Amino acid sequence: MVEKTKELNIERDLWQAADKLRGSMDESEYRNVVLGLIFLKYVSDSFEEKRDEILNSDYPEEVEEPDAYLAENIFWVPKDARWSVIQKAAKTPQVGEIIDNAMDAIEKNNNSLRGVLNKNYASPDIDKTRLGGVVDLVSNISLKGDGKLDLLGRVYEYFLNKFGSGKTGGEFYTPQSIVKTLVEMIEPYKGRIYDPCCGSGGMFVQSGKFVQEHQGRIGDLSIYGEESNPTTWKLAKMNLAIRRIDNNLGQHQGDTFTNDLHKGERFDFILANPPFNIKDWSGEKLREDARWKYGVPPVGNANYAWIQHIISKLTPDGKAGFVLANGALSTSTKEEYAIRKAIIEDDKIDAIVAIPDKMFYTTGIPASLWFIDMDKSSDNERKRNGETLFIDARELGEMLDRTHRGFSDEEDIKKIADTYHAYRGTNDKEYKDIAGFCKIAKIEDIAKNDYVLTPGRYVGLAEKEDDGEPYEVKMERLTSELKEQFEESNKLQVEIKEVLKELGYEI
């Protein structure tokens, strides 16, 4: 617990101090400056730790051999790019130029980082005194030691969260409790995993944690993704590099709809948080696209284009979990209604989870989680053909601050995931419908509800617990209380009339 507190204090102190750098700088530029420094410190610390190990080994002569590091999935850091050099320059006017040179040298010596690192620290827009102050702060964080705390990884994630709380942050950061819920439900142990709008890579990081927590090997997951924003694509590459997660996010950013960087590929798992209700998605150019198996999505909203893209990318037994705005559950526009009906009748929707409001930092639009299973009769699962599970989790969660809500790991996420796995027959629990929370519905039931997928329509109202008070006693008590309230109401009416009368407004 002490170590945990220490970590959080470092993260918070670093954020508060680094925030002074912001000044008149645009948030996205400030974000790139700070996260770039954290990444550079991580790369240098990992290199120095391995360097010390080689010096104390039987082959100290290999200490300046790049292959000795690259073979261990550790980036090679040239002498002039090491953090000690940058730290010495922190109080000089040249600090920005030295950082840029370091970033350039690391890119040139590590192919997987080509075109990824920010090299704008020498810009006159960045106050060099404040930049040096942030360098000093980052210098206080070390990965050396047993490596168990992965402190820099935590700091990086903390900063992504903080930036994700800003006005423009939602484009690259999905709240952690939503990511954890998706991952715990589709359980990506091993295979090929894909995110068509990967942001800063949070889905992949959480999938990696899931595998490690369940004694698996992160190497058993092959990571694929795509991101349209070039800056966010770089953030994702750095975020995954900090976790030492190999990945294929393409050689550059790309628009998933108009430039699918993984065309023809199929995946075992898909996790995604597509941007809600995007109007300008180039739909008019894609009317004949092969991905639209269930119908051509409307030009003015990309929600059903995302759904069909995801389904088109799954293997014959592939599974997907993704977030969509609630409007997609019940939209009655001609094209979307027809597509939703066709997907339901093709038996691809395995579960829908309604989540509470205030879960997202940058939008108040209500959202739900969708789960697709391409084969509901797999050998290792209960046969669920023609069934869909509805979960209404809107009453779960707790307020993280005055305006944001999140799920707790041990209670909320466990309750949702356990219910889903009991329904699938993949845990040791017996599934039961619970009024107000969960319900299995047949395709015929959904058809009777005009193919609307809103969980509240199926789960009903929660049963109220019997408080043990006899009916006659309860009614006598309630009528007595009501009588007192009526008398108080009449008394107040008389007083209000008297006041109005004195003012010349008799009723």
Short mmCIF file of C-alpha atoms in Angstrom, two decimals:
data_model
loop_
_atom_site.label_atom_id
_atom_site.label_comp_id
_atom_site.label_asym_id
_atom_site.label_seq_id
_atom_site.Cartn_x
_atom_site.Cartn_y
_atom_site.Cartn_z
CA MET A 1 0.00 0.00 0.00
CA VAL A 2 2.90 2.35 0.78
CA GLU A 3 4.46 1.68 -2.63
CA LYS A 4 1.10 2.36 -4.32
CA THR A 5 0.75 5.67 -2.48
CA LYS A 6 4.29 6.62 -3.41
CA GLU A 7 3.56 5.95 -7.08
CA LEU A 8 0.40 8.02 -7.07
CA ASN A 9 2.18 10.89 -5.32
CA ILE A 10 4.91 10.88 -7.98
CA GLU A 11 2.33 10.85 -10.76
CA ARG A 12 0.32 13.66 -9.21
CA ASP A 13 3.34 15.81 -8.36
CA LEU A 14 4.76 15.36 -11.85
CA TRP A 15 1.45 16.36 -13.40
CA GLN A 16 1.06 19.47 -11.25
CA ALA A 17 4.59 20.64 -11.85
CA ALA A 18 4.66 19.80 -15.55
CA ASP A 19 1.36 21.66 -15.92
CA LYS A 20 3.35 24.88 -15.44
CA LEU A 21 4.89 24.26 -18.85
CA ARG A 22 1.53 24.70 -20.50
CA GLY A 23 1.43 28.50 -20.59
CA SER A 24 -0.06 29.58 -23.90
CA MET A 25 0.85 26.27 -25.53
CA ASP A 26 -1.90 24.34 -27.28
CA GLU A 27 -2.95 21.28 -25.23
CA SER A 28 -2.09 18.78 -27.94
CA GLU A 29 1.42 20.24 -28.31
CA TYR A 30 1.92 20.31 -24.54
CA ARG A 31 0.76 16.71 -24.35
CA ASN A 32 3.29 15.64 -26.98
CA VAL A 33 6.14 17.49 -25.23
CA VAL A 34 5.51 15.86 -21.84
CA LEU A 35 4.72 12.34 -23.07
CA GLY A 36 7.73 12.46 -25.40
CA LEU A 37 10.03 13.21 -22.45
CA ILE A 38 8.51 10.41 -20.37
CA PHE A 39 9.03 8.01 -23.27
CA LEU A 40 12.65 9.13 -23.77
CA LYS A 41 13.37 8.60 -20.07
CA TYR A 42 11.81 5.14 -20.24
CA VAL A 43 13.91 4.14 -23.26
CA SER A 44 17.10 5.41 -21.61
CA ASP A 45 16.37 3.76 -18.23
CA SER A 46 15.66 0.40 -19.88
CA PHE A 47 18.87 0.72 -21.90
CA GLU A 48 20.99 1.62 -18.84
CA GLU A 49 19.56 -1.27 -16.84
CA LYS A 50 20.54 -3.71 -19.60
CA ARG A 51 23.90 -1.97 -19.99
CA ASP A 52 24.72 -2.54 -16.31
CA GLU A 53 23.72 -6.17 -16.70
CA ILE A 54 26.07 -6.66 -19.67
CA LEU A 55 28.97 -4.93 -17.87
CA ASN A 56 28.61 -7.41 -15.03
CA SER A 57 28.26 -10.44 -17.31
CA ASP A 58 30.82 -12.75 -18.92
CA TYR A 59 30.74 -10.64 -22.07
CA PRO A 60 31.28 -7.00 -21.01
CA GLU A 61 32.81 -6.25 -24.42
CA GLU A 62 29.27 -6.34 -25.88
CA VAL A 63 28.19 -3.31 -23.85
CA GLU A 64 28.23 -1.01 -26.92
CA GLU A 65 26.86 -3.61 -29.38
CA PRO A 66 23.31 -2.64 -30.52
CA ASP A 67 22.36 -6.28 -31.21
CA ALA A 68 22.87 -7.18 -27.55
CA TYR A 69 20.00 -4.84 -26.69
CA LEU A 70 17.72 -5.30 -29.68
CA ALA A 71 17.77 -9.08 -29.15
CA GLU A 72 16.15 -8.45 -25.73
CA ASN A 73 13.50 -6.13 -27.22
CA ILE A 74 15.29 -3.12 -25.72
CA PHE A 75 15.87 -0.01 -27.81
CA TRP A 76 19.47 0.89 -28.62
CA VAL A 77 20.29 4.37 -27.30
CA PRO A 78 23.38 6.12 -28.79
CA LYS A 79 25.69 7.95 -26.34
CA ASP A 80 24.43 11.45 -27.21
CA ALA A 81 20.80 10.37 -26.73
CA ARG A 82 21.10 9.00 -23.21
CA TRP A 83 19.15 10.67 -20.43
CA SER A 84 22.28 11.67 -18.53
CA VAL A 85 23.21 13.96 -21.45
CA ILE A 86 19.76 15.53 -21.51
CA GLN A 87 19.71 15.97 -17.73
CA LYS A 88 23.04 17.83 -17.80
CA ALA A 89 21.61 20.21 -20.41
CA ALA A 90 18.37 20.90 -18.49
CA LYS A 91 19.51 24.35 -17.27
CA THR A 92 20.92 25.47 -20.65
CA PRO A 93 19.24 27.31 -23.54
CA GLN A 94 20.24 24.38 -25.78
CA VAL A 95 18.11 21.81 -23.94
CA GLY A 96 15.45 21.74 -26.68
CA GLU A 97 17.98 21.18 -29.44
CA ILE A 98 19.71 18.40 -27.48
CA ILE A 99 16.38 16.63 -26.92
CA ASP A 100 15.52 16.87 -30.62
CA ASN A 101 18.90 15.40 -31.55
CA ALA A 102 18.38 12.56 -29.09
CA MET A 103 14.97 11.74 -30.52
CA ASP A 104 16.40 11.77 -34.04
CA ALA A 105 19.29 9.49 -33.07
CA ILE A 106 17.00 6.96 -31.38
CA GLU A 107 14.70 6.86 -34.43
CA LYS A 108 17.62 6.27 -36.79
CA ASN A 109 18.88 3.36 -34.69
CA ASN A 110 15.52 1.66 -34.09
CA ASN A 111 13.39 0.91 -37.15
CA SER A 112 10.15 0.42 -35.19
CA LEU A 113 10.31 4.04 -34.00
CA ARG A 114 10.87 5.65 -37.42
CA GLY A 115 8.61 8.69 -37.77
CA VAL A 116 7.14 8.21 -34.29
CA LEU A 117 8.98 10.52 -31.89
CA ASN A 118 8.25 14.21 -31.38
CA LYS A 119 11.17 16.40 -32.54
CA ASN A 120 9.94 19.92 -31.86
CA TYR A 121 11.58 20.73 -28.53
CA ALA A 122 13.82 23.44 -30.01
CA SER A 123 10.73 25.40 -31.07
CA PRO A 124 10.74 29.02 -29.85
CA ASP A 125 7.17 28.43 -28.65
CA ILE A 126 8.49 26.22 -25.83
CA ASP A 127 9.88 28.08 -22.81
CA LYS A 128 13.31 26.49 -22.27
CA THR A 129 13.47 27.27 -18.55
CA ARG A 130 10.17 25.50 -17.95
CA LEU A 131 11.19 22.68 -20.28
CA GLY A 132 14.35 22.19 -18.22
CA GLY A 133 12.19 22.07 -15.10
CA VAL A 134 10.12 19.25 -16.56
CA VAL A 135 13.33 17.40 -17.50
CA ASP A 136 14.41 17.65 -13.84
CA LEU A 137 11.05 16.26 -12.71
CA VAL A 138 11.14 13.34 -15.14
CA SER A 139 14.69 12.64 -13.97
CA ASN A 140 13.30 11.75 -10.52
CA ILE A 141 11.46 8.72 -11.93
CA SER A 142 13.47 5.56 -12.36
CA LEU A 143 12.66 2.12 -13.75
CA LYS A 144 15.90 0.63 -12.39
CA GLY A 145 15.59 -2.12 -9.81
CA ASP A 146 13.41 -5.21 -10.00
CA GLY A 147 11.10 -3.60 -12.59
CA LYS A 148 7.98 -4.88 -10.86
CA LEU A 149 6.36 -1.51 -10.32
CA ASP A 150 6.69 -0.41 -13.96
CA LEU A 151 6.49 3.13 -12.63
CA LEU A 152 7.11 4.89 -15.93
CA GLY A 153 4.37 2.87 -17.57
CA ARG A 154 2.00 3.95 -14.80
CA VAL A 155 3.02 7.59 -15.16
CA TYR A 156 2.50 7.41 -18.92
CA GLU A 157 -0.98 5.93 -18.43
CA TYR A 158 -1.76 8.53 -15.77
CA PHE A 159 -0.83 11.34 -18.17
CA LEU A 160 -2.92 9.83 -20.97
CA ASN A 161 -5.83 9.76 -18.54
CA LYS A 162 -5.29 13.38 -17.52
CA PHE A 163 -5.01 14.55 -21.12
CA GLY A 164 -8.01 12.37 -21.95
CA SER A 165 -9.98 14.46 -19.45
CA GLY A 166 -9.52 17.60 -21.53
CA LYS A 167 -11.71 19.08 -24.23
CA THR A 168 -10.05 17.19 -27.06
CA GLY A 169 -8.79 14.15 -25.17
CA GLY A 170 -11.57 11.68 -25.93
CA GLU A 171 -10.24 11.05 -29.39
CA PHE A 172 -7.34 9.04 -28.04
CA TYR A 173 -8.27 7.79 -24.57
CA THR A 174 -11.05 5.43 -23.47
CA PRO A 175 -11.78 5.43 -19.70
CA GLN A 176 -9.96 2.54 -18.08
CA SER A 177 -12.97 0.90 -16.43
CA ILE A 178 -14.73 0.61 -19.80
CA VAL A 179 -11.63 -0.93 -21.39
CA LYS A 180 -11.29 -3.37 -18.48
CA THR A 181 -14.94 -4.39 -18.82
CA LEU A 182 -14.56 -5.12 -22.54
CA VAL A 183 -11.36 -7.10 -21.99
CA GLU A 184 -12.71 -9.13 -19.05
CA MET A 185 -15.74 -10.08 -21.14
CA ILE A 186 -14.10 -11.21 -24.39
CA GLU A 187 -10.97 -12.63 -22.66
CA PRO A 188 -8.25 -12.25 -25.31
CA TYR A 189 -5.82 -14.91 -24.02
CA LYS A 190 -4.09 -15.70 -27.29
CA GLY A 191 -4.54 -15.03 -30.98
CA ARG A 192 -4.83 -11.98 -33.22
CA ILE A 193 -6.39 -8.88 -31.69
CA TYR A 194 -7.41 -5.76 -33.64
CA ASP A 195 -8.64 -2.25 -32.92
CA PRO A 196 -9.75 -0.31 -36.02
CA CYS A 197 -9.65 3.06 -34.19
CA CYS A 198 -6.95 2.35 -31.61
CA GLY A 199 -6.34 5.84 -30.22
CA SER A 200 -3.34 5.68 -27.89
CA GLY A 201 -3.49 1.87 -27.67
CA GLY A 202 -5.31 1.49 -24.35
CA MET A 203 -7.23 -1.60 -25.49
CA PHE A 204 -3.96 -3.37 -26.30
CA VAL A 205 -2.29 -2.36 -23.03
CA GLN A 206 -5.23 -3.68 -21.01
CA SER A 207 -5.31 -6.89 -23.05
CA GLY A 208 -1.63 -7.37 -22.26
CA LYS A 209 -2.30 -6.88 -18.55
CA PHE A 210 -5.17 -9.36 -18.72
CA VAL A 211 -2.95 -12.04 -20.25
CA GLN A 212 -0.22 -11.50 -17.65
CA GLU A 213 -2.70 -11.53 -14.75
CA HIS A 214 -3.98 -14.90 -15.98
CA GLN A 215 -0.48 -16.38 -16.21
CA GLY A 216 -0.43 -16.19 -19.98
CA ARG A 217 2.28 -14.92 -22.33
CA ILE A 218 1.96 -11.51 -23.96
CA GLY A 219 3.81 -13.04 -26.92
CA ASP A 220 0.74 -15.21 -27.57
CA LEU A 221 -1.16 -12.08 -28.67
CA SER A 222 -0.53 -10.52 -32.07
CA ILE A 223 -1.51 -6.83 -32.02
CA TYR A 224 -3.01 -5.05 -35.04
CA GLY A 225 -4.56 -1.62 -35.21
CA GLU A 226 -5.20 1.55 -37.14
CA GLU A 227 -5.50 5.20 -36.16
CA SER A 228 -6.38 8.12 -38.41
CA ASN A 229 -4.85 10.95 -36.36
CA PRO A 230 -1.07 11.08 -36.99
CA THR A 231 -0.23 12.47 -33.54
CA THR A 232 -2.41 9.91 -31.77
CA TRP A 233 -0.87 7.12 -33.88
CA LYS A 234 2.54 8.18 -32.54
CA LEU A 235 1.21 8.16 -28.98
CA ALA A 236 -0.01 4.59 -29.50
CA LYS A 237 3.37 3.45 -30.83
CA MET A 238 5.12 4.98 -27.81
CA ASN A 239 2.56 3.62 -25.35
CA LEU A 240 3.01 0.07 -26.66
CA ALA A 241 6.79 0.45 -26.76
CA ILE A 242 6.81 1.38 -23.06
CA ARG A 243 4.97 -1.90 -22.38
CA ARG A 244 7.28 -3.81 -24.75
CA ILE A 245 4.28 -4.96 -26.76
CA ASP A 246 5.09 -5.77 -30.39
CA ASN A 247 2.49 -4.39 -32.76
CA ASN A 248 1.43 -3.73 -36.32
CA LEU A 249 -0.31 -0.36 -36.47
CA GLY A 250 0.76 0.16 -40.06
CA GLN A 251 3.71 2.24 -41.22
CA HIS A 252 1.71 5.42 -40.70
CA GLN A 253 -1.72 6.65 -39.69
CA GLY A 254 -4.67 5.67 -41.87
CA ASP A 255 -8.42 6.13 -42.25
CA THR A 256 -9.97 2.73 -41.57
CA PHE A 257 -12.86 3.29 -43.99
CA THR A 258 -11.01 4.75 -46.96
CA ASN A 259 -7.55 3.22 -46.41
CA ASP A 260 -7.82 -0.07 -44.54
CA LEU A 261 -4.20 -0.88 -43.63
CA HIS A 262 -5.14 -4.48 -42.81
CA LYS A 263 -7.31 -5.26 -45.81
CA GLY A 264 -8.14 -8.95 -46.16
CA GLU A 265 -6.99 -9.72 -42.60
CA ARG A 266 -9.20 -11.56 -40.09
CA PHE A 267 -8.89 -11.44 -36.31
CA ASP A 268 -9.81 -13.60 -33.32
CA PHE A 269 -10.68 -10.60 -31.14
CA ILE A 270 -11.68 -7.02 -31.82
CA LEU A 271 -11.87 -4.28 -29.19
CA ALA A 272 -12.90 -0.77 -30.16
CA ASN A 273 -14.33 2.55 -29.07
CA PRO A 274 -15.27 4.19 -32.38
CA PRO A 275 -16.01 7.92 -32.36
CA PHE A 276 -19.74 8.41 -31.79
CA ASN A 277 -22.11 9.49 -34.57
CA ILE A 278 -19.45 10.68 -37.03
CA LYS A 279 -21.11 12.48 -39.95
CA ASP A 280 -18.14 13.04 -42.24
CA TRP A 281 -16.75 9.54 -42.80
CA SER A 282 -16.59 9.53 -46.62
CA GLY A 283 -19.63 7.27 -46.81
CA GLU A 284 -20.63 8.71 -50.18
CA LYS A 285 -17.42 7.27 -51.69
CA LEU A 286 -18.02 3.78 -50.30
CA ARG A 287 -21.52 2.89 -51.47
CA GLU A 288 -20.32 -0.32 -53.17
CA ASP A 289 -17.93 -1.43 -50.42
CA ALA A 290 -17.76 -5.21 -49.82
CA ARG A 291 -17.91 -4.70 -46.05
CA TRP A 292 -21.59 -3.74 -46.18
CA LYS A 293 -22.91 -7.32 -46.00
CA TYR A 294 -26.07 -6.31 -44.14
CA GLY A 295 -26.87 -3.10 -45.99
CA VAL A 296 -25.32 0.21 -47.02
CA PRO A 297 -24.91 2.50 -43.97
CA PRO A 298 -26.21 6.08 -44.17
CA VAL A 299 -23.82 8.77 -45.37
CA GLY A 300 -24.60 10.98 -42.37
CA ASN A 301 -23.65 8.59 -39.54
CA ALA A 302 -20.77 6.08 -39.30
CA ASN A 303 -22.12 3.96 -36.42
CA TYR A 304 -23.42 1.14 -38.61
CA ALA A 305 -20.37 1.35 -40.85
CA TRP A 306 -18.21 0.63 -37.77
CA ILE A 307 -20.41 -2.33 -36.78
CA GLN A 308 -20.17 -3.91 -40.22
CA HIS A 309 -16.46 -3.20 -40.56
CA ILE A 310 -15.86 -4.98 -37.25
CA ILE A 311 -17.99 -7.99 -38.22
CA SER A 312 -16.21 -8.21 -41.58
CA LYS A 313 -12.85 -8.47 -39.81
CA LEU A 314 -13.69 -11.40 -37.50
CA THR A 315 -12.64 -15.03 -38.01
CA PRO A 316 -15.41 -17.69 -38.20
CA ASP A 317 -15.32 -17.96 -34.37
CA GLY A 318 -14.15 -14.39 -33.72
CA LYS A 319 -15.41 -12.24 -30.86
CA ALA A 320 -15.72 -8.47 -30.56
CA GLY A 321 -16.55 -5.97 -27.85
CA PHE A 322 -17.04 -2.31 -28.67
CA VAL A 323 -18.67 0.92 -27.50
CA LEU A 324 -21.43 2.73 -29.40
CA ALA A 325 -23.74 5.64 -28.70
CA ASN A 326 -27.15 4.50 -27.41
CA GLY A 327 -28.86 5.84 -30.50
CA ALA A 328 -27.54 2.83 -32.44
CA LEU A 329 -29.64 0.50 -30.25
CA SER A 330 -32.96 1.79 -31.48
CA THR A 331 -32.47 4.10 -34.47
CA SER A 332 -35.40 3.78 -36.86
CA THR A 333 -33.85 5.43 -39.92
CA LYS A 334 -34.51 3.19 -42.91
CA GLU A 335 -30.94 2.05 -43.60
CA GLU A 336 -29.89 1.53 -39.98
CA TYR A 337 -33.09 -0.29 -39.02
CA ALA A 338 -32.64 -2.69 -41.95
CA ILE A 339 -28.98 -3.34 -41.07
CA ARG A 340 -29.73 -3.93 -37.38
CA LYS A 341 -32.57 -6.31 -38.25
CA ALA A 342 -30.33 -8.26 -40.64
CA ILE A 343 -27.48 -8.58 -38.09
CA ILE A 344 -29.91 -9.75 -35.39
CA GLU A 345 -31.52 -12.31 -37.69
CA ASP A 346 -28.05 -13.54 -38.69
CA ASP A 347 -27.54 -14.23 -34.95
CA LYS A 348 -24.33 -12.26 -34.53
CA ILE A 349 -25.18 -10.14 -31.47
CA ASP A 350 -24.21 -12.02 -28.32
CA ALA A 351 -24.79 -9.35 -25.66
CA ILE A 352 -25.63 -5.70 -25.08
CA VAL A 353 -24.64 -3.88 -21.87
CA ALA A 354 -26.16 -0.51 -20.96
CA ILE A 355 -23.61 1.55 -19.00
CA PRO A 356 -24.18 4.58 -16.71
CA ASP A 357 -23.89 8.17 -17.83
CA LYS A 358 -20.85 10.30 -16.93
CA MET A 359 -18.46 7.47 -17.90
CA PHE A 360 -16.69 9.49 -20.59
CA TYR A 361 -14.59 12.59 -20.07
CA THR A 362 -15.43 14.43 -23.26
CA THR A 363 -19.01 13.55 -24.14
CA GLY A 364 -22.30 13.27 -22.33
CA ILE A 365 -23.81 11.03 -25.02
CA PRO A 366 -25.23 7.84 -23.39
CA ALA A 367 -23.44 4.70 -24.56
CA SER A 368 -23.64 0.92 -24.50
CA LEU A 369 -21.28 -2.00 -24.99
CA TRP A 370 -21.92 -4.39 -27.90
CA PHE A 371 -20.59 -7.96 -28.04
CA ILE A 372 -20.42 -9.97 -31.25
CA ASP A 373 -19.78 -13.71 -31.43
CA MET A 374 -19.49 -15.19 -34.90
CA ASP A 375 -20.18 -18.73 -33.63
CA LYS A 376 -22.47 -19.18 -30.61
CA SER A 377 -22.08 -22.97 -30.69
CA SER A 378 -18.33 -23.31 -30.13
CA ASP A 379 -17.21 -26.55 -28.47
CA ASN A 380 -15.94 -24.78 -25.34
CA GLU A 381 -19.12 -22.72 -24.80
CA ARG A 382 -22.79 -23.27 -24.06
CA LYS A 383 -24.75 -23.33 -27.32
CA ARG A 384 -26.59 -20.02 -27.44
CA ASN A 385 -27.96 -19.98 -30.98
CA GLY A 386 -30.82 -17.53 -31.33
CA GLU A 387 -30.10 -15.89 -27.96
CA THR A 388 -28.85 -12.47 -26.87
CA LEU A 389 -27.99 -11.44 -23.32
CA PHE A 390 -29.11 -8.02 -22.14
CA ILE A 391 -27.46 -6.41 -19.11
CA ASP A 392 -28.59 -3.11 -17.62
CA ALA A 393 -25.58 -1.82 -15.65
CA ARG A 394 -26.74 1.79 -15.43
CA GLU A 395 -27.08 1.60 -11.64
CA LEU A 396 -23.55 0.28 -11.13
CA GLY A 397 -20.36 2.29 -10.69
CA GLU A 398 -19.27 5.04 -8.36
CA MET A 399 -18.41 8.70 -8.79
CA LEU A 400 -14.66 9.18 -9.29
CA ASP A 401 -15.03 12.93 -8.90
CA ARG A 402 -17.83 15.46 -9.11
CA THR A 403 -18.58 14.79 -12.78
CA HIS A 404 -17.17 11.36 -13.72
CA ARG A 405 -18.26 7.83 -12.91
CA GLY A 406 -16.32 4.56 -13.17
CA PHE A 407 -16.77 0.85 -12.53
CA SER A 408 -14.92 -0.82 -9.65
CA ASP A 409 -12.85 -3.89 -10.54
CA GLU A 410 -13.91 -6.23 -7.75
CA GLU A 411 -17.63 -5.46 -7.73
CA ASP A 412 -19.00 -3.86 -10.89
CA ILE A 413 -16.74 -5.29 -13.61
CA LYS A 414 -16.72 -8.71 -11.92
CA LYS A 415 -20.53 -8.72 -11.69
CA ILE A 416 -20.97 -7.86 -15.37
CA ALA A 417 -18.24 -10.23 -16.63
CA ASP A 418 -19.35 -13.11 -14.38
CA THR A 419 -22.93 -12.75 -15.64
CA TYR A 420 -21.75 -12.80 -19.25
CA HIS A 421 -19.54 -15.86 -18.75
CA ALA A 422 -22.29 -17.70 -16.88
CA TYR A 423 -24.52 -17.04 -19.90
CA ARG A 424 -21.80 -18.33 -22.22
CA GLY A 425 -21.08 -21.31 -19.98
CA THR A 426 -17.41 -20.35 -19.63
CA ASN A 427 -17.25 -20.14 -15.84
CA ASP A 428 -18.49 -22.26 -12.94
CA LYS A 429 -21.51 -20.08 -12.15
CA GLU A 430 -25.12 -20.83 -12.99
CA TYR A 431 -26.82 -18.15 -15.08
CA LYS A 432 -30.16 -16.75 -13.88
CA ASP A 433 -32.26 -13.89 -15.22
CA ILE A 434 -32.35 -11.08 -12.64
CA ALA A 435 -35.19 -8.58 -12.92
CA GLY A 436 -33.80 -5.11 -13.53
CA PHE A 437 -30.29 -6.38 -14.34
CA CYS A 438 -30.02 -9.22 -16.87
CA LYS A 439 -32.22 -11.21 -19.24
CA ILE A 440 -31.70 -13.70 -22.08
CA ALA A 441 -33.93 -12.85 -25.04
CA LYS A 442 -34.65 -14.95 -28.13
CA ILE A 443 -34.52 -13.48 -31.62
CA GLU A 444 -38.33 -13.78 -31.70
CA ASP A 445 -38.53 -11.62 -28.55
CA ILE A 446 -36.33 -8.98 -30.13
CA ALA A 447 -38.42 -9.07 -33.31
CA LYS A 448 -41.56 -8.45 -31.23
CA ASN A 449 -39.82 -5.35 -29.88
CA ASP A 450 -39.24 -4.09 -33.43
CA TYR A 451 -35.57 -5.14 -33.26
CA VAL A 452 -34.77 -2.54 -30.60
CA LEU A 453 -31.72 -3.54 -28.53
CA THR A 454 -32.17 -1.29 -25.49
CA PRO A 455 -31.49 -3.52 -22.43
CA GLY A 456 -34.10 -1.78 -20.25
CA ARG A 457 -36.82 -3.03 -22.57
CA TYR A 458 -35.94 -6.66 -21.77
CA VAL A 459 -34.61 -6.80 -18.22
CA GLY A 460 -37.67 -5.09 -16.69
CA LEU A 461 -37.74 -3.47 -13.26
CA ALA A 462 -35.81 -4.72 -10.27
CA GLU A 463 -37.85 -6.55 -7.66
CA LYS A 464 -38.18 -4.59 -4.45
CA GLU A 465 -37.09 -6.38 -1.32
CA ASP A 466 -39.75 -7.22 1.25
CA ASP A 467 -39.06 -5.06 4.29
CA GLY A 468 -41.06 -7.39 6.52
CA GLU A 469 -43.67 -4.77 7.45
CA PRO A 470 -47.25 -6.18 7.23
CA TYR A 471 -49.41 -4.61 4.51
CA GLU A 472 -52.10 -3.29 6.92
CA VAL A 473 -49.48 -1.71 9.22
CA LYS A 474 -47.64 -0.17 6.27
CA MET A 475 -50.82 1.33 4.81
CA GLU A 476 -51.86 2.75 8.19
CA ARG A 477 -48.41 4.32 8.59
CA LEU A 478 -48.33 5.74 5.07
CA THR A 479 -51.86 7.21 5.26
CA SER A 480 -51.01 8.78 8.61
CA GLU A 481 -47.88 10.35 7.13
CA LEU A 482 -49.87 11.53 4.10
CA LYS A 483 -52.50 13.11 6.39
CA GLU A 484 -49.78 15.06 8.21
CA GLN A 485 -48.33 16.23 4.91
CA PHE A 486 -51.78 17.35 3.67
CA GLU A 487 -52.30 19.30 6.91
CA GLU A 488 -48.91 20.95 6.53
CA SER A 489 -49.71 21.76 2.90
CA ASN A 490 -53.05 23.36 3.88
CA LYS A 491 -51.32 25.41 6.57
CA LEU A 492 -48.75 26.69 4.06
CA GLN A 493 -51.51 27.58 1.56
CA VAL A 494 -53.24 29.74 4.20
CA GLU A 495 -49.98 31.51 5.05
CA ILE A 496 -49.20 32.18 1.38
CA LYS A 497 -52.71 33.58 0.79
CA GLU A 498 -52.31 35.93 3.78
CA VAL A 499 -48.99 37.22 2.44
CA LEU A 500 -50.46 37.79 -1.04
CA LYS A 501 -53.50 39.53 0.49
CA GLU A 502 -51.23 41.98 2.34
CA LEU A 503 -49.53 42.72 -0.98
CA GLY A 504 -52.88 43.43 -2.61
CA TYR A 505 -53.20 40.16 -4.51
CA GLU A 506 -56.08 38.36 -2.86
CA ILE A 507 -56.85 34.84 -4.09
#
